[in-house]
Coordinates of C-alpha atoms in Angstrom, one line a residue:
X1 CA 0.0 0.0 0.0
X2 CA 1.3 3.5 -0.9
X3 CA 0.6 6.6 1.1
X4 CA 1.6 10.0 -0.3
X5 CA 2.1 12.5 2.5
X6 CA 2.3 16.3 2.7
X7 CA 2.2 16.3 6.5
X8 CA 4.2 14.4 9.2
X9 CA 3.7 10.7 9.6
X10 CA 1.5 9.3 12.4
X11 CA 2.4 6.3 14.6
X12 CA 0.1 3.9 12.8
X13 CA 1.8 4.6 9.4
X14 CA 5.3 4.3 11.0
X15 CA 4.3 0.9 12.4
X16 CA 3.1 -0.2 8.9
X17 CA 6.6 0.2 7.6
X18 CA 7.3 -3.1 9.3
X19 CA 4.7 -4.6 7.0
X20 CA 4.7 -4.0 3.3
X21 CA 3.5 -0.4 3.6
X22 CA 5.6 2.4 2.1
X23 CA 5.4 6.1 2.1
X24 CA 6.0 8.9 -0.4
X25 CA 6.8 12.1 1.4
X26 CA 6.7 15.3 -0.7
X27 CA 7.3 17.9 2.0
X28 CA 9.5 17.5 5.1
X29 CA 11.3 19.7 7.6
X30 CA 13.9 21.9 5.9
X31 CA 13.4 20.2 2.6
X32 CA 14.5 23.2 0.5
X33 CA 17.7 23.6 2.5
X34 CA 18.8 20.0 2.2
X35 CA 17.8 19.8 -1.4
X36 CA 19.6 22.9 -2.4
X37 CA 22.7 21.8 -0.4
X38 CA 23.0 18.5 -2.2
X39 CA 22.5 20.1 -5.6
X40 CA 25.2 22.7 -4.7
X41 CA 27.5 19.8 -3.7
X42 CA 26.9 18.0 -7.0
X43 CA 27.5 21.2 -9.0
X44 CA 30.7 21.8 -7.1
X45 CA 31.9 18.3 -8.0
X46 CA 31.0 18.8 -11.6
X47 CA 33.0 22.0 -11.7
X48 CA 36.0 20.5 -9.9
X49 CA 36.1 17.5 -12.2
X50 CA 35.1 19.0 -15.6
X51 CA 35.2 22.7 -15.3
X52 CA 33.0 25.7 -14.9
X53 CA 31.5 25.7 -18.4
X54 CA 30.2 22.2 -17.8
X55 CA 28.7 23.2 -14.5
X56 CA 27.0 26.2 -16.1
X57 CA 25.5 24.1 -18.9
X58 CA 24.0 21.6 -16.4
X59 CA 22.8 24.4 -14.0
X60 CA 21.0 25.9 -17.0
X61 CA 19.4 22.7 -18.4
X62 CA 19.0 20.7 -15.2
X63 CA 20.7 17.7 -13.5
X64 CA 18.5 15.3 -15.5
X65 CA 20.4 16.4 -18.6
X66 CA 23.9 15.7 -17.1
X67 CA 24.7 12.9 -19.6
X68 CA 24.7 15.5 -22.4
X69 CA 27.5 17.5 -20.9
X70 CA 29.4 15.5 -18.3
X71 CA 31.6 12.7 -19.7
X72 CA 30.4 9.2 -18.8
X73 CA 33.9 8.0 -18.0
X74 CA 34.1 10.6 -15.2
X75 CA 30.8 9.7 -13.5
X76 CA 32.7 7.5 -11.0
X77 CA 34.8 10.5 -9.9
X78 CA 31.6 12.5 -9.2
X79 CA 30.2 9.5 -7.3
X80 CA 33.2 9.4 -5.0
X81 CA 33.2 13.2 -4.6
X82 CA 29.7 13.1 -3.3
X83 CA 30.4 10.2 -0.9
X84 CA 33.4 12.1 0.5
X85 CA 31.5 15.3 1.1
X86 CA 28.0 14.2 2.1
X87 CA 28.7 12.5 5.4
X88 CA 27.6 15.4 7.7
X89 CA 24.7 16.4 5.5
X90 CA 23.2 13.0 5.2
X91 CA 23.5 12.5 9.0
X92 CA 21.6 15.7 9.6
X93 CA 18.9 14.9 7.0
X94 CA 18.3 11.4 8.3
X95 CA 18.1 12.6 11.9
X96 CA 15.8 15.5 11.1
X97 CA 13.5 13.4 8.9
X98 CA 13.2 10.6 11.5
X99 CA 12.7 13.0 14.4
X100 CA 10.5 15.7 12.9
X101 CA 8.6 13.9 10.1
X102 CA 8.5 10.2 10.9
X103 CA 8.1 11.2 14.6
X104 CA 10.5 8.5 15.8
X105 CA 10.7 8.8 19.6
X106 CA 13.2 6.0 20.4
X107 CA 16.9 5.8 19.7
X108 CA 17.8 4.9 16.2
X109 CA 21.1 4.3 14.3
X110 CA 22.8 5.4 11.1
X111 CA 25.9 3.9 9.6
X112 CA 28.3 6.2 7.6
X113 CA 28.9 3.4 5.0
X114 CA 25.2 2.7 4.5
X115 CA 24.6 5.6 2.1
X116 CA 23.7 4.7 -1.4
X117 CA 24.7 7.2 -4.1
X118 CA 23.5 6.5 -7.7
X119 CA 24.1 8.7 -10.7
X120 CA 22.3 6.7 -13.5
X121 CA 22.9 7.7 -17.1
X122 CA 20.6 6.5 -19.9
X123 CA 21.6 2.9 -20.8
X124 CA 22.4 3.8 -24.4
X125 CA 24.9 6.4 -23.1
X126 CA 26.3 4.4 -20.2
X127 CA 27.3 1.4 -22.2
X128 CA 29.9 3.5 -24.1
X129 CA 32.0 4.0 -20.9
X130 CA 35.3 2.3 -20.6
X131 CA 35.4 2.1 -16.7
X132 CA 34.3 -1.3 -15.4
X133 CA 32.5 -1.9 -12.1
X134 CA 35.4 -3.7 -10.7
X135 CA 37.7 -0.8 -11.4
X136 CA 35.3 1.6 -9.8
X137 CA 35.1 -0.5 -6.7
X138 CA 38.8 -0.7 -6.4
X139 CA 39.3 3.1 -6.9
X140 CA 36.4 3.9 -4.6
X141 CA 37.9 1.8 -1.8
X142 CA 41.3 3.5 -2.3
X143 CA 39.8 7.0 -2.2
X144 CA 37.5 6.5 0.7
X145 CA 40.5 5.5 2.9
X146 CA 41.9 9.0 2.5
X147 CA 40.8 11.3 5.3
X148 CA 40.9 14.5 3.3
X149 CA 37.9 15.6 1.2
X150 CA 38.0 14.5 -2.4
X151 CA 40.0 16.7 -4.7
X152 CA 40.5 15.4 -8.2
X153 CA 43.8 17.2 -9.0
X154 CA 45.4 16.3 -5.7
X155 CA 44.1 12.8 -5.8
X156 CA 45.3 12.1 -9.2
X157 CA 48.7 13.6 -8.5
X158 CA 49.1 11.5 -5.3
X159 CA 48.1 8.2 -7.0
X160 CA 49.0 8.9 -10.6
X161 CA 50.9 5.7 -11.3
X162 CA 48.7 3.5 -9.1
X163 CA 45.5 4.8 -10.7
X164 CA 46.9 4.4 -14.2
X165 CA 47.8 0.8 -13.5
X166 CA 44.4 0.2 -11.8
X167 CA 42.3 1.5 -14.7
X168 CA 44.4 -0.6 -17.2
X169 CA 44.6 -3.7 -15.0
X170 CA 42.7 -6.7 -16.5
X171 CA 39.8 -8.0 -14.6
X172 CA 40.6 -10.9 -12.3
X173 CA 37.0 -12.2 -12.1
X174 CA 33.6 -11.5 -13.7
X175 CA 30.9 -10.8 -11.3
X176 CA 27.2 -9.9 -11.8
X177 CA 28.0 -6.2 -12.3
X178 CA 31.1 -6.8 -14.5
X179 CA 29.2 -7.5 -17.8
X180 CA 28.8 -3.8 -18.4
X181 CA 30.6 -0.6 -17.5
X182 CA 30.2 0.8 -14.1
X183 CA 28.0 3.7 -15.5
X184 CA 25.5 1.1 -16.8
X185 CA 25.2 -1.1 -13.7
X186 CA 21.9 -1.7 -12.0
X187 CA 20.9 -3.8 -9.0
X188 CA 18.7 -6.9 -9.4
X189 CA 15.9 -7.5 -6.9
X190 CA 17.2 -8.1 -3.4
X191 CA 16.8 -7.6 0.3
X192 CA 19.2 -5.2 1.9
X193 CA 19.8 -7.6 4.8
X194 CA 21.5 -10.0 2.4
X195 CA 24.4 -7.5 2.2
X196 CA 25.2 -6.9 5.9
X197 CA 22.5 -4.2 6.4
X198 CA 20.7 -4.8 9.7
X199 CA 17.2 -6.1 9.9
X200 CA 14.3 -3.8 10.8
X201 CA 15.8 -0.8 8.9
X202 CA 14.2 1.7 6.7
X203 CA 15.5 3.3 3.5
X204 CA 15.0 7.0 2.8
X205 CA 15.3 6.9 -1.0
X206 CA 15.7 10.6 -1.9
X207 CA 14.9 11.6 -5.5
X208 CA 17.4 14.4 -6.6
X209 CA 16.7 14.6 -10.3
X210 CA 15.0 12.8 -13.2
X211 CA 13.3 9.9 -11.4
X212 CA 10.8 8.3 -13.8
X213 CA 9.2 4.9 -14.0
X214 CA 11.6 3.8 -16.7
X215 CA 14.8 4.6 -14.8
X216 CA 14.1 4.5 -11.1
X217 CA 13.6 1.8 -8.6
X218 CA 11.2 -1.2 -8.7
X219 CA 9.7 -3.0 -5.7
X220 CA 7.7 -6.1 -5.1
X221 CA 5.3 -5.7 -2.2
X222 CA 3.5 -9.0 -2.9
X223 CA 6.8 -10.8 -1.9
X224 CA 7.1 -9.0 1.4
X225 CA 7.2 -11.4 4.4
X226 CA 7.6 -14.4 2.1
X227 CA 10.6 -16.8 1.9
X228 CA 12.8 -15.6 -0.9
X229 CA 15.7 -17.8 -2.0
X230 CA 19.1 -16.2 -1.9
X231 CA 22.2 -17.5 -3.8
X232 CA 25.2 -16.0 -2.1
X233 CA 27.7 -16.5 -4.8
X234 CA 25.7 -14.3 -7.2
X235 CA 24.3 -12.2 -4.3
X236 CA 20.8 -12.3 -5.9
X237 CA 17.8 -14.5 -6.4
X238 CA 18.8 -17.7 -8.3
X239 CA 17.1 -18.6 -11.6
X240 CA 13.9 -20.6 -11.3
X241 CA 12.1 -18.3 -8.9
X242 CA 9.1 -16.4 -10.3
X243 CA 8.7 -12.8 -9.3
X244 CA 5.4 -11.0 -8.9
X245 CA 4.6 -7.8 -10.9
X246 CA 7.2 -5.1 -10.4
X247 CA 5.8 -1.8 -9.1
X248 CA 7.6 1.1 -10.8
X249 CA 8.3 4.4 -9.0
X250 CA 8.1 7.9 -10.2
X251 CA 8.9 10.8 -7.9
X252 CA 9.1 14.5 -7.9
X253 CA 12.5 16.0 -7.5
X254 CA 13.2 16.4 -3.8
X255 CA 10.6 13.8 -2.6
X256 CA 11.5 10.8 -0.4
X257 CA 10.3 7.3 -0.8
X258 CA 10.4 5.5 2.6
X259 CA 10.3 1.7 2.7
X260 CA 11.4 -1.2 4.8
X261 CA 14.9 -2.3 3.8
X262 CA 13.6 -5.9 3.4
X263 CA 10.9 -5.0 0.9
X264 CA 12.2 -6.8 -2.2
X265 CA 13.5 -4.1 -4.5
X266 CA 16.0 -3.4 -7.3
X267 CA 16.9 -0.9 -10.0
X268 CA 15.0 -0.3 -13.2
X269 CA 17.5 -0.2 -16.0
X270 CA 17.6 3.4 -17.2
X271 CA 15.9 3.2 -20.5
X272 CA 14.7 6.8 -20.3
X273 CA 16.4 9.8 -21.9
X274 CA 17.2 11.4 -18.5
X275 CA 20.0 11.1 -16.0
X276 CA 18.5 9.8 -12.7
X277 CA 20.2 10.9 -9.4
X278 CA 19.1 9.5 -6.1
X279 CA 20.6 9.2 -2.6
X280 CA 19.5 6.7 0.1
X281 CA 20.5 6.9 3.7
X282 CA 19.5 3.8 5.7
X283 CA 18.2 4.1 9.3
X284 CA 17.9 1.3 11.8
X285 CA 15.0 2.0 14.2
X286 CA 16.3 -0.2 17.0
X287 CA 19.5 -2.0 18.1
X288 CA 21.0 -3.5 14.9
X289 CA 20.6 -7.2 14.4
X290 CA 21.8 -9.1 11.3
X291 CA 20.7 -11.9 9.0
X292 CA 23.1 -14.8 9.7
X293 CA 23.7 -15.6 6.0
X294 CA 24.6 -12.1 5.0
X295 CA 28.0 -10.8 3.9
X296 CA 30.7 -11.3 6.5
X297 CA 31.9 -7.7 6.2
X298 CA 31.4 -5.5 9.2
X299 CA 30.4 -1.8 9.4
X300 CA 33.0 0.4 11.1
X301 CA 30.3 1.6 13.5
X302 CA 27.0 3.3 14.0
X303 CA 25.9 6.8 14.8
X304 CA 23.3 7.0 17.5
X305 CA 20.5 9.5 17.2
X306 CA 21.3 10.6 20.8
X307 CA 24.8 11.6 19.8
X308 CA 23.7 13.3 16.6
X309 CA 21.2 15.3 18.6
X310 CA 24.0 16.5 20.8
X311 CA 26.1 17.4 17.7
X312 CA 28.5 14.5 18.1
X313 CA 29.1 13.3 14.6
X314 CA 32.4 11.5 15.1
X315 CA 31.4 9.0 17.8
X316 CA 30.7 5.5 16.6
X317 CA 29.1 2.5 18.4
X318 CA 30.1 -1.0 17.5
X319 CA 27.5 -3.8 17.0
X320 CA 29.5 -6.9 16.0
X321 CA 27.5 -9.2 13.8
X322 CA 28.4 -12.4 15.6
X323 CA 26.9 -11.0 18.8
X324 CA 23.8 -9.6 17.2
X325 CA 22.1 -12.2 15.1
X326 CA 18.5 -11.7 14.1
X327 CA 15.7 -13.5 12.2
X328 CA 14.5 -12.4 8.8
X329 CA 10.7 -12.5 8.6
X330 CA 10.0 -14.6 11.7
X331 CA 7.1 -16.9 10.7
X332 CA 7.6 -16.3 7.0
X333 CA 4.9 -17.3 4.5
X334 CA 5.6 -19.7 1.7
X335 CA 7.3 -18.1 -1.4
X336 CA 5.4 -16.5 -4.2
X337 CA 4.9 -19.3 -6.7
X338 CA 3.6 -19.6 -10.2
X339 CA 2.7 -22.8 -12.1
X340 CA 5.9 -23.8 -14.0
X341 CA 5.8 -25.8 -17.2
X342 CA 8.9 -26.7 -19.1
X343 CA 9.6 -28.8 -22.2
X344 CA 13.1 -29.8 -23.6
X345 CA 13.5 -30.9 -27.2
X346 CA 16.7 -32.4 -28.7
X347 CA 16.1 -30.6 -32.0
X348 CA 16.3 -27.2 -33.6
X349 CA 13.5 -25.0 -34.9
X350 CA 12.8 -25.6 -38.6
X351 CA 12.8 -22.9 -41.2
X352 CA 9.9 -24.5 -43.0
X353 CA 8.2 -27.2 -40.9
X354 CA 6.2 -26.3 -37.7
X355 CA 7.0 -28.4 -34.6
X356 CA 4.3 -29.8 -32.4
X357 CA 5.1 -29.2 -28.8
X358 CA 2.4 -30.5 -26.6
X359 CA -1.4 -30.8 -26.3
X360 CA -3.2 -27.4 -26.4
X361 CA -4.8 -27.9 -23.0
X362 CA -1.3 -28.1 -21.4
X363 CA -1.4 -24.3 -21.3
X364 CA -4.3 -22.4 -19.8
X365 CA -5.1 -18.7 -20.3
X366 CA -2.7 -16.7 -18.1
X367 CA 0.0 -19.4 -18.0
X368 CA 3.4 -19.6 -19.6
X369 CA 5.9 -22.3 -20.3
X370 CA 9.5 -22.6 -21.1
X371 CA 10.6 -24.6 -24.3
X372 CA 14.3 -25.4 -24.6
X373 CA 15.5 -26.3 -28.1
X374 CA 19.0 -27.3 -28.9
X375 CA 20.1 -23.7 -29.8
X376 CA 17.5 -21.5 -28.3
X377 CA 14.9 -21.2 -25.5
X378 CA 11.5 -19.7 -25.9
X379 CA 8.7 -18.6 -23.5
X380 CA 5.2 -19.4 -24.8
X381 CA 2.2 -17.7 -23.2
X382 CA -1.5 -18.1 -23.6
X383 CA -3.4 -14.8 -23.4
X384 CA -7.1 -14.2 -23.9
X385 CA -6.4 -13.4 -27.5
X386 CA -4.3 -16.5 -28.1
X387 CA -0.8 -17.8 -27.9
X388 CA 2.3 -15.7 -27.9
X389 CA 6.0 -16.7 -28.0
X390 CA 9.2 -14.7 -27.4
X391 CA 12.8 -15.6 -26.9
X392 CA 13.4 -16.6 -23.3
X393 CA 16.6 -14.6 -22.6
X394 CA 16.6 -10.9 -22.0
X395 CA 19.3 -9.4 -24.2
X396 CA 20.6 -7.2 -21.3
X397 CA 22.0 -9.8 -18.9
X398 CA 20.4 -13.0 -20.2
X399 CA 17.9 -13.3 -17.4
X400 CA 15.3 -15.9 -18.2
X401 CA 11.9 -14.2 -18.9
X402 CA 10.1 -17.3 -17.6
X403 CA 10.9 -16.0 -14.1
X404 CA 9.3 -12.6 -14.8
X405 CA 5.7 -11.4 -14.5
X406 CA 3.5 -11.2 -17.6
X407 CA 0.1 -9.8 -18.6
X408 CA -1.9 -9.8 -21.8
X409 CA 0.5 -7.5 -23.7
X410 CA 3.9 -7.7 -22.0
X411 CA 6.5 -9.8 -20.2
X412 CA 8.8 -8.2 -17.6
X413 CA 12.4 -9.0 -17.2
X414 CA 13.0 -10.4 -13.7
X415 CA 16.4 -8.8 -13.6
X416 CA 15.8 -5.0 -14.1
X417 CA 12.1 -4.8 -15.0
X418 CA 12.5 -3.9 -18.7
X419 CA 9.1 -4.6 -20.4
X420 CA 8.9 -6.4 -23.7
X421 CA 5.9 -6.4 -26.1
X422 CA 4.5 -9.9 -26.7
X423 CA 3.4 -8.6 -30.2
X424 CA 6.7 -7.4 -31.7
X425 CA 9.3 -8.1 -29.0
X426 CA 10.2 -4.4 -28.6
X427 CA 11.0 -2.4 -25.4
X428 CA 11.4 1.3 -24.8
X429 CA 15.2 0.9 -25.4
X430 CA 16.5 0.7 -28.9
X431 CA 19.2 -1.7 -27.8
X432 CA 16.9 -4.2 -26.2
X433 CA 14.5 -6.4 -28.2
X434 CA 13.5 -10.1 -28.1
X435 CA 12.6 -12.4 -31.0
X436 CA 8.9 -13.2 -31.6
X437 CA 7.9 -16.6 -32.9
X438 CA 4.8 -17.8 -34.7
X439 CA 2.9 -20.1 -32.4
X440 CA -0.6 -21.4 -32.7
X441 CA -3.1 -24.2 -31.9
X442 CA -3.8 -26.8 -34.6
X443 CA -5.7 -30.1 -34.2
X444 CA -5.4 -30.0 -30.4
X445 CA -1.6 -29.3 -30.4
X446 CA 0.5 -26.2 -29.8
X447 CA 2.7 -25.7 -32.9
X448 CA 5.7 -23.3 -33.3
X449 CA 7.7 -22.0 -36.2
X450 CA 10.9 -20.0 -36.7
X451 CA 11.1 -16.3 -35.5
X452 CA 8.8 -13.9 -37.3
X453 CA 10.8 -10.7 -36.5
X454 CA 14.4 -9.8 -37.1
X455 CA 16.4 -8.2 -34.3
X456 CA 17.4 -4.9 -35.9
X457 CA 18.2 -3.6 -32.5
X458 CA 21.2 -5.1 -30.8
X459 CA 24.0 -4.4 -28.3
X460 CA 27.2 -3.6 -30.0
X461 CA 29.9 -5.8 -28.5
X462 CA 32.3 -2.8 -28.3
X463 CA 30.0 -1.3 -25.7
X464 CA 30.4 -4.3 -23.4
X465 CA 33.1 -5.3 -21.0
X466 CA 35.1 -8.2 -22.4
X467 CA 34.3 -11.4 -20.5

């Protein structure tokens, strides 16, 4: 359930955050001050990294146009600039918001490392970057160890040789985020507690610029409180688990989306024509406890709301994970499930001869099935208007569409919520399209023929990280 608020939250709504309730808060205490402050910080970073003319262009046309003026290969510098300068501001914002607007009366905690910064360029621009996600992570870890505020010229002078070697160093492994440049990365659906974030937290997802349905965050309230399988080596939900319909978020600049950290959520691949910028402090409303199967990494410590209220921003309190285990969704419901039908054939689709797959009554209206041929996999759906068939793998990261939600007109990628037409295989992104096949009922059987559309849209291999 969504509540859009212009006034402070009451206690009943705050309690509902521990359910699948979420809030959209348009006006909050000192909103203009905090919003202007973060924009000023971003503009300062742009000027330091790319110069005053770039800053003026973006100030004139808006932060949502940043991809037109600020080089995609320098986005990671701006990310680090924000992280190094925003510590005090995000503490003050989170404290003020929880105290004055959420009306939290008990002690709460904020971790300095728990801030998420995301500058998200349109996918068709982001894939042209040469900076990999692994290189970004290594450079970020190196920079955040430095105590001084980020200064591009001084930083590059101090680590000139090391940075050059780092950005030219071949990748030692290929993880989930390494298939595309850092600028194009997006988070698949997840629970924050899988990644060392404490249980019973809330996220203050703050829209800074350009947040639209086709570039923002997606969430899955139907999955809240249910068991969700977690594959630690990929850090996401393993294949074979069907997701409910993704809810897509659109926010006004400056508004805050408040939700439980263990509401299943992820990134929508940015298939808009806007740069999306968002920040997300995480707040723990009680003594931090942790999911036992989460990452082994520890936070350096936590800021208490009592200390922040006294102006003590340097004091940190330790909550070692091994001494503070908790339970994720005590009494969890059974997982969200969908009838799963799968057929495997040791043959290839014919150019001229239809292939009979199964009796027509195998697939009822609203159901879908996965058909694996020797060289391709296909998802077949039965809608009210008849059968539809599309290639099973999303061209973005090869997520299997059988695990995604579908309706009468579309199928949703379970990875990053890109929506594909069942009629022609198109999406809103010119680079992403799936094949459509000719499938029909005949003499009580489901028959399929070779693809009826050609993929004139494709991802140029030069845009992708070498695997």
